[in-house]
mmCIF file of C-alpha atoms in Angstrom:
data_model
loop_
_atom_site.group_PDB
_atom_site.id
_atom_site.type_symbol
_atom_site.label_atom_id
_atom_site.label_comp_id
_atom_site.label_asym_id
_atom_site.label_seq_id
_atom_site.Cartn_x
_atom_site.Cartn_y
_atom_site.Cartn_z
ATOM 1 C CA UNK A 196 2.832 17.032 -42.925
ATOM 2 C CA UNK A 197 -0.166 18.580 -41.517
ATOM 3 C CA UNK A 198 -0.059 21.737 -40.014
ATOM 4 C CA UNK A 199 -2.317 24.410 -37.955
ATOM 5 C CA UNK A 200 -4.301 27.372 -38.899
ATOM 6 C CA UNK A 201 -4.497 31.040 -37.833
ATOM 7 C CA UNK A 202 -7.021 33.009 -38.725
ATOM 8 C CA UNK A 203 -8.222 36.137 -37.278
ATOM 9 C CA UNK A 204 -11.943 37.916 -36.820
ATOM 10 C CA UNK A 205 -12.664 41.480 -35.812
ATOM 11 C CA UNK A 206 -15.818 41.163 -34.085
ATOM 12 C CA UNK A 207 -18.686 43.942 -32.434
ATOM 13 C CA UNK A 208 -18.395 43.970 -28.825
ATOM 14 C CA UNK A 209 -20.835 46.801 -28.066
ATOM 15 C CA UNK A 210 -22.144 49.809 -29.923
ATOM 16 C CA UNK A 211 -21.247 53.737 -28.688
ATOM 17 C CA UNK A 212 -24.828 56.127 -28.842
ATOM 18 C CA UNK A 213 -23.717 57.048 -32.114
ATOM 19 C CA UNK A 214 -23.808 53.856 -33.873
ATOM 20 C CA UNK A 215 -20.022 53.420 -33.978
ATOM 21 C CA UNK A 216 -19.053 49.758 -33.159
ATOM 22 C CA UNK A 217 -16.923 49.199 -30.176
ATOM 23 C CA UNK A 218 -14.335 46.105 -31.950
ATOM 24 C CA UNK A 219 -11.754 44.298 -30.927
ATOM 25 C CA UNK A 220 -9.469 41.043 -33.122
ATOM 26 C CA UNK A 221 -10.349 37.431 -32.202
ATOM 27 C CA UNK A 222 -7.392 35.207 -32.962
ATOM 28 C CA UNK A 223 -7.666 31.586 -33.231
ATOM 29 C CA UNK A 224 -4.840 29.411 -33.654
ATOM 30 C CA UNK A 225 -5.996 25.505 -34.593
ATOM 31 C CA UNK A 226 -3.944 22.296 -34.034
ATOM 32 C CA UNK A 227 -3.570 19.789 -36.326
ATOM 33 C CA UNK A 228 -4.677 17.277 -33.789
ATOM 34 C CA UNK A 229 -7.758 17.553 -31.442
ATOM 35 C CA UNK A 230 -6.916 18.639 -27.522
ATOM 36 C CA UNK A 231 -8.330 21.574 -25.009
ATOM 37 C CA UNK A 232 -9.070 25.073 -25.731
ATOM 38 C CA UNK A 233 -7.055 27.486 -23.923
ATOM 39 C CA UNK A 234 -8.454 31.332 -24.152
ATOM 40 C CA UNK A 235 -6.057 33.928 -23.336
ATOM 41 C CA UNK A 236 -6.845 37.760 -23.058
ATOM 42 C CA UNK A 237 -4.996 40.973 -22.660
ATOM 43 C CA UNK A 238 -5.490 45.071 -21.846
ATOM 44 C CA UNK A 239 -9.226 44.281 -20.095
ATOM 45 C CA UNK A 240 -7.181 47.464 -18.287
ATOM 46 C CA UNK A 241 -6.240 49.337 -21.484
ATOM 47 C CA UNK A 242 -2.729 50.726 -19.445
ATOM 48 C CA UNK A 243 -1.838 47.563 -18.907
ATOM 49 C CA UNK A 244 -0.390 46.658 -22.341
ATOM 50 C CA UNK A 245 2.693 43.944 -21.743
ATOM 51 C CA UNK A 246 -0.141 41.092 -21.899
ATOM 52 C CA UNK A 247 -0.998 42.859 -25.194
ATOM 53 C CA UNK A 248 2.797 42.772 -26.249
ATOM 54 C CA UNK A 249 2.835 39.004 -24.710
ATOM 55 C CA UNK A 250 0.348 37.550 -27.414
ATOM 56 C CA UNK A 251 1.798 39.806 -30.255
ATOM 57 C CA UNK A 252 5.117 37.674 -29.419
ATOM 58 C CA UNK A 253 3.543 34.693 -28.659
ATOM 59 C CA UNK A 254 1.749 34.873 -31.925
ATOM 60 C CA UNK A 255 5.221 34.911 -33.289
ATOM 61 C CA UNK A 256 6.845 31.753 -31.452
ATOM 62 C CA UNK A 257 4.048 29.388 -31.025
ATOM 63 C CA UNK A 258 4.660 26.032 -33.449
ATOM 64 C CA UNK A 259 1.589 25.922 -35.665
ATOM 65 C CA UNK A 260 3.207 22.699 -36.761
ATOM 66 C CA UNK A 261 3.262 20.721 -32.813
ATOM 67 C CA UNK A 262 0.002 22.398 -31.601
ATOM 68 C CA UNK A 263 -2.669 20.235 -30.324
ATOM 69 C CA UNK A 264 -6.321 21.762 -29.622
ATOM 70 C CA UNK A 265 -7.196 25.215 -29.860
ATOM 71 C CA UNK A 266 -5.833 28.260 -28.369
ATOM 72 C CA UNK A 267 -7.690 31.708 -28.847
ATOM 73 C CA UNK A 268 -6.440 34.852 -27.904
ATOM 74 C CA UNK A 269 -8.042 38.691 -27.409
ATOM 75 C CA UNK A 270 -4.888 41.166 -27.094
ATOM 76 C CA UNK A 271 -7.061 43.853 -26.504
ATOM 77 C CA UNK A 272 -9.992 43.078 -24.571
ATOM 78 C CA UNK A 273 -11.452 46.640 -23.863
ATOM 79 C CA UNK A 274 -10.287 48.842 -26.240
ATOM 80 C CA UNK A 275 -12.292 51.350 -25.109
ATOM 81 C CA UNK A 276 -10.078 51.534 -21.670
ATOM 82 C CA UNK A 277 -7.173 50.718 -23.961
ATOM 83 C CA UNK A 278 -7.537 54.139 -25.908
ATOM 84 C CA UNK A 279 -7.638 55.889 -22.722
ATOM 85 C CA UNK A 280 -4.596 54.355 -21.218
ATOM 86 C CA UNK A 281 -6.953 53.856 -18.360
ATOM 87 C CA UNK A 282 -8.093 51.305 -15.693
ATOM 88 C CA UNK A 283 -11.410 52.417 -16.207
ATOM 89 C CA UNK A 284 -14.317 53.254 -18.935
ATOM 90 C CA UNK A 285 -15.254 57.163 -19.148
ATOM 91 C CA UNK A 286 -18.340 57.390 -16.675
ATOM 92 C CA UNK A 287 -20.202 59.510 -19.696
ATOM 93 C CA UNK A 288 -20.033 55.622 -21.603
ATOM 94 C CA UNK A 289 -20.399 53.249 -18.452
ATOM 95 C CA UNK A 290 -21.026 55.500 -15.153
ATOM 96 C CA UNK A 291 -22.800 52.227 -13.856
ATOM 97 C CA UNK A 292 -19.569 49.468 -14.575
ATOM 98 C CA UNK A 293 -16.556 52.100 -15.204
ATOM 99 C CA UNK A 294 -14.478 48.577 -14.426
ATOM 100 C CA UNK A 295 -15.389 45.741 -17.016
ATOM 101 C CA UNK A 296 -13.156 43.221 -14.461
ATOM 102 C CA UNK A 297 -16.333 43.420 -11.964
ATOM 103 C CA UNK A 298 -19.291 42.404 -13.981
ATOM 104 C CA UNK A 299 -18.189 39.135 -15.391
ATOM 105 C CA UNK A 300 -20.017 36.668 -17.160
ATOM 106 C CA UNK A 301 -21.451 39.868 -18.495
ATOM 107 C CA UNK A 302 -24.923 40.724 -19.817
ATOM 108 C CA UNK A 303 -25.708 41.457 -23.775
ATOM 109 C CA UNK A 304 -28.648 43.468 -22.146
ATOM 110 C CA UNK A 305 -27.177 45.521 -19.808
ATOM 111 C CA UNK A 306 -24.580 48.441 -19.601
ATOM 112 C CA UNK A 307 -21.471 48.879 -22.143
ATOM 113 C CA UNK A 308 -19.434 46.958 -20.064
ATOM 114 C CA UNK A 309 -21.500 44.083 -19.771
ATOM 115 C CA UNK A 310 -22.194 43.585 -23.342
ATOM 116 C CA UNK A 311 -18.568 44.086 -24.095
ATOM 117 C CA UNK A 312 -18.053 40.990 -21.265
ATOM 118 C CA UNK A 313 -20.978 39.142 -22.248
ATOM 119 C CA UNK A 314 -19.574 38.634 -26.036
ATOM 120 C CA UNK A 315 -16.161 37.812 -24.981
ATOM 121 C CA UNK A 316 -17.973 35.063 -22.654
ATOM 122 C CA UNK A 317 -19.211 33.308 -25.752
ATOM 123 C CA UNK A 318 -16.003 32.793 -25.818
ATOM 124 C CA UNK A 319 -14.501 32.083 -22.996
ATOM 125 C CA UNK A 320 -17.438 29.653 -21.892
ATOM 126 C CA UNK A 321 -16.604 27.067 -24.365
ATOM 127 C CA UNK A 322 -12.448 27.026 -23.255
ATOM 128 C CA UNK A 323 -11.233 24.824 -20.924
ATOM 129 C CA UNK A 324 -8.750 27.011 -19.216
ATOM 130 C CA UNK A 325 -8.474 30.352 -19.255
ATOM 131 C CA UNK A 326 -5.238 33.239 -19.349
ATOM 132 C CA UNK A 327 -6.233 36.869 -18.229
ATOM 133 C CA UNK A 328 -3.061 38.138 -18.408
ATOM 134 C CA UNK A 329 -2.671 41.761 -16.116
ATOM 135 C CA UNK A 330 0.603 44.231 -15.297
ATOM 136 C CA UNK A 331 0.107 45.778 -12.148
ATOM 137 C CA UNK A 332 2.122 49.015 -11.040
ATOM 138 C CA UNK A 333 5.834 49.079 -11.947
ATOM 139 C CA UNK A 334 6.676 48.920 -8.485
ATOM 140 C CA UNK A 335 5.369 44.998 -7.882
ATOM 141 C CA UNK A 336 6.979 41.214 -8.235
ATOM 142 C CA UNK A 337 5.371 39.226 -11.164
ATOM 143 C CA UNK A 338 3.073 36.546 -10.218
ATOM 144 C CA UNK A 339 0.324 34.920 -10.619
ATOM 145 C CA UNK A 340 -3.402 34.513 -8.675
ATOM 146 C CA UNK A 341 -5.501 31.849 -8.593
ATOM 147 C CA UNK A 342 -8.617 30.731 -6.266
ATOM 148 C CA UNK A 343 -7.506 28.971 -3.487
ATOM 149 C CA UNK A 344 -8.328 25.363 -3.086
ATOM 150 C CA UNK A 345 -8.524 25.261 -6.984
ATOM 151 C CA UNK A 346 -5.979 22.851 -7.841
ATOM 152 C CA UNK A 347 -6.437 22.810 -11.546
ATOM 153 C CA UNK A 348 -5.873 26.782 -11.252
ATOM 154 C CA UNK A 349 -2.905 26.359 -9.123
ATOM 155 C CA UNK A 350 -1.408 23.755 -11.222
ATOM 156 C CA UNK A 351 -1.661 26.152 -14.160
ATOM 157 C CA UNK A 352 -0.321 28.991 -11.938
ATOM 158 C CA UNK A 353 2.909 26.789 -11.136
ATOM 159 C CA UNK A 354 2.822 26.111 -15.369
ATOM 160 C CA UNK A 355 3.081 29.802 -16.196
ATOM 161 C CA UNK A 356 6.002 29.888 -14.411
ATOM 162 C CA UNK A 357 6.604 33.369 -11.783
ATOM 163 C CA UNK A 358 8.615 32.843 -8.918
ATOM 164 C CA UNK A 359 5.562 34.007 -7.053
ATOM 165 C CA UNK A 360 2.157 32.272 -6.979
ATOM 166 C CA UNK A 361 -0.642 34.013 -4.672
ATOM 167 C CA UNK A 362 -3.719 32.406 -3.817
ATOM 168 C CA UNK A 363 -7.005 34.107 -3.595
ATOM 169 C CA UNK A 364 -9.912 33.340 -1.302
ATOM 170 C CA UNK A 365 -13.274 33.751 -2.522
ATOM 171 C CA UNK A 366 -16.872 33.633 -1.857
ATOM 172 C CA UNK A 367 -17.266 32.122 2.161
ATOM 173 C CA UNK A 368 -13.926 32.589 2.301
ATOM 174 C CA UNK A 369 -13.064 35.370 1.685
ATOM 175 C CA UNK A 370 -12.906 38.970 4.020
ATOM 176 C CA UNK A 371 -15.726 41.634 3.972
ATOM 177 C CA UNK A 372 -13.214 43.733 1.697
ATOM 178 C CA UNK A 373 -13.414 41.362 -1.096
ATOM 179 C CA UNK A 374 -17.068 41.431 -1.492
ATOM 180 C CA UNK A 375 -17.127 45.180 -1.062
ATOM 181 C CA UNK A 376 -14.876 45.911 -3.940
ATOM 182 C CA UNK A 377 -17.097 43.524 -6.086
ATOM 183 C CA UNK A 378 -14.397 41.068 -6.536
ATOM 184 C CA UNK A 379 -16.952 38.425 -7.260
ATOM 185 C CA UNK A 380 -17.041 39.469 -10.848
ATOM 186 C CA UNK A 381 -13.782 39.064 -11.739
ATOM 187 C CA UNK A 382 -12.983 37.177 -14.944
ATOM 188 C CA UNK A 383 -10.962 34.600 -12.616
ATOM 189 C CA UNK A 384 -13.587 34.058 -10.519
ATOM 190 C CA UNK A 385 -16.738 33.515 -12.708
ATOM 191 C CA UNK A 386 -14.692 31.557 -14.798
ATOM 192 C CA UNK A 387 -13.722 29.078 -11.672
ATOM 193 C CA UNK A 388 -17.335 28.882 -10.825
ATOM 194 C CA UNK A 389 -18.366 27.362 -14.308
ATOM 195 C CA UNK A 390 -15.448 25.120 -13.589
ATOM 196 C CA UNK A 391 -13.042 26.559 -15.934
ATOM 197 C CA UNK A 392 -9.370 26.683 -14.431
ATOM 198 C CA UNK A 393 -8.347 30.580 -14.765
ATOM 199 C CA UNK A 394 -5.310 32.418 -13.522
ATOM 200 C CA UNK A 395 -4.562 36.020 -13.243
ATOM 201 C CA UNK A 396 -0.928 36.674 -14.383
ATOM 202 C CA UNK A 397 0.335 40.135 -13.346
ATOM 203 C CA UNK A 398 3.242 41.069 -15.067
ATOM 204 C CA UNK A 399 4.070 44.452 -13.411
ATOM 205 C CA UNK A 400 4.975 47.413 -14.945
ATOM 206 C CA UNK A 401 2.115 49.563 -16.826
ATOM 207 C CA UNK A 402 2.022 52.267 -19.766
ATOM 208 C CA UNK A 403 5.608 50.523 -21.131
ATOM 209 C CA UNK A 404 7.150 47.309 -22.425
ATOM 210 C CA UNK A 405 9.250 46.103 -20.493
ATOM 211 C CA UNK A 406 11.210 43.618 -22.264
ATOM 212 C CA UNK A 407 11.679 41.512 -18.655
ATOM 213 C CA UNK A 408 8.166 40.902 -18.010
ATOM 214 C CA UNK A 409 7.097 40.112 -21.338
ATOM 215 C CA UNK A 410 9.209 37.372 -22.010
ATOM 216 C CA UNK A 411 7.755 36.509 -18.553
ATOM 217 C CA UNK A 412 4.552 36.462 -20.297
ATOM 218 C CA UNK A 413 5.413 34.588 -23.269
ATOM 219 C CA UNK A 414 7.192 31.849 -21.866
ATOM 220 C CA UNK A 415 4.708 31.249 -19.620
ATOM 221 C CA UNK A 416 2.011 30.802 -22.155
ATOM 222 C CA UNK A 417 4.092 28.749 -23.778
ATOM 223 C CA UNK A 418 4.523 26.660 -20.279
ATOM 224 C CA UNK A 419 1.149 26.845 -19.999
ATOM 225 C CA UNK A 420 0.034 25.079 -23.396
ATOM 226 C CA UNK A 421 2.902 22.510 -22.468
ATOM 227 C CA UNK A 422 1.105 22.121 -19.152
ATOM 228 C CA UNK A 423 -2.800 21.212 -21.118
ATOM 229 C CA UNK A 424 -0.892 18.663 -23.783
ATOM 230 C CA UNK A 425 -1.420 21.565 -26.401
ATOM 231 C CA UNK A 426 2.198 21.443 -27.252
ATOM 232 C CA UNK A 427 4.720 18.691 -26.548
ATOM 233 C CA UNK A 428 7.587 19.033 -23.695
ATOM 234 C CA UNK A 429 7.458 18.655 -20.101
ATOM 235 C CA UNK A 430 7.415 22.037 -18.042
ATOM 236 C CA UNK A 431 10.826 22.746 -15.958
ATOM 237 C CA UNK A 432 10.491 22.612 -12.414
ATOM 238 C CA UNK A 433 11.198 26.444 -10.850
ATOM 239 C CA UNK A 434 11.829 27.510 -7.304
ATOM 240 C CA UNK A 435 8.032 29.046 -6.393
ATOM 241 C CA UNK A 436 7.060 30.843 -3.702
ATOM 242 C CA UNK A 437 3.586 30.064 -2.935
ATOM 243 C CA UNK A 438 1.853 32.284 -0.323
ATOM 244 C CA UNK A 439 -1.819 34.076 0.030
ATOM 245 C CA UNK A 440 -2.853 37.280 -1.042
ATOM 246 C CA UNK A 441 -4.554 39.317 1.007
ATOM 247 C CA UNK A 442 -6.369 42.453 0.817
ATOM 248 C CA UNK A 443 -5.325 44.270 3.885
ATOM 249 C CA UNK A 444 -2.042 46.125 2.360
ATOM 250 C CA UNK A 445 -0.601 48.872 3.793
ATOM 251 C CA UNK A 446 -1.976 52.021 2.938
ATOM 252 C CA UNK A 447 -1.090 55.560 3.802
ATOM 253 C CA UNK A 448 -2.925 57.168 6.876
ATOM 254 C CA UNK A 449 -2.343 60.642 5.919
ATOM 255 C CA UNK A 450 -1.112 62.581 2.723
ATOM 256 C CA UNK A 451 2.476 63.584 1.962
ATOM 257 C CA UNK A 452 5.323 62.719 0.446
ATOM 258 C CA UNK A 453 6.417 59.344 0.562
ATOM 259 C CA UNK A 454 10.287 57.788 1.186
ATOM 260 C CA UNK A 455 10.141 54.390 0.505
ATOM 261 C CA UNK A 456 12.778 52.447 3.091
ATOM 262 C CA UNK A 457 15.762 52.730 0.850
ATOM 263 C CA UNK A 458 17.096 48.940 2.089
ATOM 264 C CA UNK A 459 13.932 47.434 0.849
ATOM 265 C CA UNK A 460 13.240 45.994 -2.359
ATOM 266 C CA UNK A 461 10.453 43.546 -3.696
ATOM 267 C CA UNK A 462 11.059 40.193 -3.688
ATOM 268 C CA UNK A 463 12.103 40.420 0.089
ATOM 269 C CA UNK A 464 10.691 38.620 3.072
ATOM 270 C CA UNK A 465 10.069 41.329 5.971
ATOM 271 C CA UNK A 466 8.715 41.257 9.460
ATOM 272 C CA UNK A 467 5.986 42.093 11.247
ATOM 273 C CA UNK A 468 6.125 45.669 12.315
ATOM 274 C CA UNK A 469 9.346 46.633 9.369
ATOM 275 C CA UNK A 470 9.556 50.035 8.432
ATOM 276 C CA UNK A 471 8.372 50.079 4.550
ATOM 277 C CA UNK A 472 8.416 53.673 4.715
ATOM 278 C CA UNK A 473 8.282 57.076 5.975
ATOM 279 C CA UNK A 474 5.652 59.797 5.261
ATOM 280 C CA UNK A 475 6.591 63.507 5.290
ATOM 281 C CA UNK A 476 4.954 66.893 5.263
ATOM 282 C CA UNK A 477 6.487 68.450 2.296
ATOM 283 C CA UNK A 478 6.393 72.220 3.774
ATOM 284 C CA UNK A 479 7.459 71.964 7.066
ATOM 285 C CA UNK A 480 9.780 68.548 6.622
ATOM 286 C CA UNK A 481 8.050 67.187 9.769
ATOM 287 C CA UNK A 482 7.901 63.662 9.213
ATOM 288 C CA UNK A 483 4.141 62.496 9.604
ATOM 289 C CA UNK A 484 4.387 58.296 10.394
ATOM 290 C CA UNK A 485 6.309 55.553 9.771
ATOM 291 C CA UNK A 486 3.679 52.966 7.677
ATOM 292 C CA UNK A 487 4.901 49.485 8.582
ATOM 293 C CA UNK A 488 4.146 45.978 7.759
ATOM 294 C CA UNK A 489 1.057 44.685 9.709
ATOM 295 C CA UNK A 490 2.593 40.964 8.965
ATOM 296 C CA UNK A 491 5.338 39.010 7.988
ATOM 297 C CA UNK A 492 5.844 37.578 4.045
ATOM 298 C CA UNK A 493 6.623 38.311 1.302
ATOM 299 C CA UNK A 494 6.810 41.794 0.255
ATOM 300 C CA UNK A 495 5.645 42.105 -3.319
ATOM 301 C CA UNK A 496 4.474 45.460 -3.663
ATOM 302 C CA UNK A 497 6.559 48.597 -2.696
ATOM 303 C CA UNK A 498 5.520 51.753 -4.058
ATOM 304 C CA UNK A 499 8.012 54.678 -5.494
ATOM 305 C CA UNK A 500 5.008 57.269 -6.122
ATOM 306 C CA UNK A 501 6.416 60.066 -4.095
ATOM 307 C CA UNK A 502 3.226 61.759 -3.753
ATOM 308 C CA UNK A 503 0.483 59.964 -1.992
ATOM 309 C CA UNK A 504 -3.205 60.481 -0.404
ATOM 310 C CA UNK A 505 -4.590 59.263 2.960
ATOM 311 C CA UNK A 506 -6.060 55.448 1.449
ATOM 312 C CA UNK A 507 -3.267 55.060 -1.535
ATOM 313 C CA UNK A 508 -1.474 51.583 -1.140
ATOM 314 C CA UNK A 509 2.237 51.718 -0.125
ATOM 315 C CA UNK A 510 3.317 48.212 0.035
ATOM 316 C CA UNK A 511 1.678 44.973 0.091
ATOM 317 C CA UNK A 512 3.088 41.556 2.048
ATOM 318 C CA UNK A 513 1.728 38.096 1.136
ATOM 319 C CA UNK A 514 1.341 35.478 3.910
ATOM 320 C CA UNK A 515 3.808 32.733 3.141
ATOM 321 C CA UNK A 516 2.235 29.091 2.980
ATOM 322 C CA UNK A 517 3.405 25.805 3.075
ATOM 323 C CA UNK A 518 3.236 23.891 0.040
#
């Protein structure tokens, strides 16, 4: 019986100013039998290392043997941020694009982060759907983004499987904050505009493996190559919530120490006006304000960092839509 190949490539993504090579592995796993290309990333935020652990397990469990098509992988896609255990690139290396997930397709002329982008785009430009698997803070659901009013994104969200799919607007669409931020050059987002179907999984939980999550990860990519024809077997059918992010999350108005609401937990659905928390001056005990939900949904982010700054994000409630 015919089978598939692996094979593996360390390739230059960018060079340092003193000649060292910037590298990362390519993997490439080849079906016996002709189908899509699925590309599938992790750590493009080097703390965020459960997609990494995702594709070192999936690498393990996917059937060489039953694949159809191609399916490459990059488990670390920035190692620069990955040696760091950071979000971001030292400004010193990239003070122009510290974040390489806002300067998508990339340039192989411009600043480290670009060229770093632009080679993975080779890539990614010739795959017909596309994985960029995240883990947000450990205090946040799993689920999945995709562009709104993409349906071949949001049938590959519902494929990878969370019990919480959030759609993003874009361009038009989408509020003044997402073009400030420079949300426009996310991976997702370039990627939908060259009419590749991409999703953004976020697994939660950063700096650890948590054994939840990534088995999360893995059987979704799993799902997902189910989902393209890559491997045989129908998807199961979940429970899904599917609602829209949004960018306005409630953030702290002055700095303290912060109580989270102790009868709250992800995962909930809370009210307009709920009481996620309370804010406290840690000298005098006075408490400072009550930050509340400004809508009802889906509360998906609930933050246990005790210690917070006027701006930080304390929770975060997704708008609930019909299917």
């Amino acid at each position: 019986m015919t089978t598939g190949t692996h094979t593996s490539e360390e390739v230059t993504l960018a060079r340092l100013p003193s000649g060292m090579a910037v590298t990362t592995t390519i993997h490439r796993y080849r079906g016996a039998e002709d189908g899509p290309t699925c590309y599938v990333q992790g750590a493009q935020h080097g703390r965020e290392i459960n997609g990494t652990e995702a594709l070192r397990r999936f690498h393990d469990r996917l059937p060489l043997e039953e694949l159809s098509g191609t399916v490459i992988t990059v488990p670390v896609a920035n190692p620069l941020t990955f040696d760091r255990v950071s979000y971001t690139t030292p400004e010193v290396l990239d003070s122009v694009n510290p974040n390489m997930n806002r300067i998508w397709p990339g340039d192989a002329e411009g600043s480290l982060h670009q060229r770093m982008a632009a080679r993975l785009w080779a890539e990614i430009s010739q795959a017909d759907a596309v994985v960029d698997l995240h883990t947000g803070s450990p205090d946040m659901l799993p689920h999945v983004v995709y562009q709104e009013g993409d349906e071949d994104a949001r049938q590959l969200a519902e494929a990878f499987g969370t019990g919480l799919l959030l759609s993003e607007q874009a361009d038009d669409d989408a509020k003044e904050e997402w073009h400030q931020r420079g949300f426009a050059g996310k991976l997702r987002v370039v990627a939908a505009e060259e009419g590749i179907p991409a999703i953004t999984p976020e697994l939660a939980h950063n700096k650890q493996i948590v054994e939840a999550v990534v088995e999360i990860g893995v059987d979704g990519l799993l799902d997902v190559c189910r989902h393209l024809g890559m491997l045989p077997g129908d998807v199961p059918e979940r429970e899904q919530t599917v609602a829209r992010n949004h960018l306005g999350q409630v953030s702290a108005t002055d700095s303290g120490l912060f109580r989270p609401e102790p009868t709250l937990e992800v995962g909930q659905f809370v009210s307009e006006g709920t009481t996620v928390g309370t804010v406290y001056d840690p000298t005098t005990y006075e408490p400072l304000y009550e930050a509340s939900a400004d809508r009802s949904g889906l509360l998906y982010v609930l933050t246990q960092e005790a210690t917070v700054v006027a701006g930080d994000q304390l929770a975060s409630v997704a708008l609930v839509r019909n299917r």
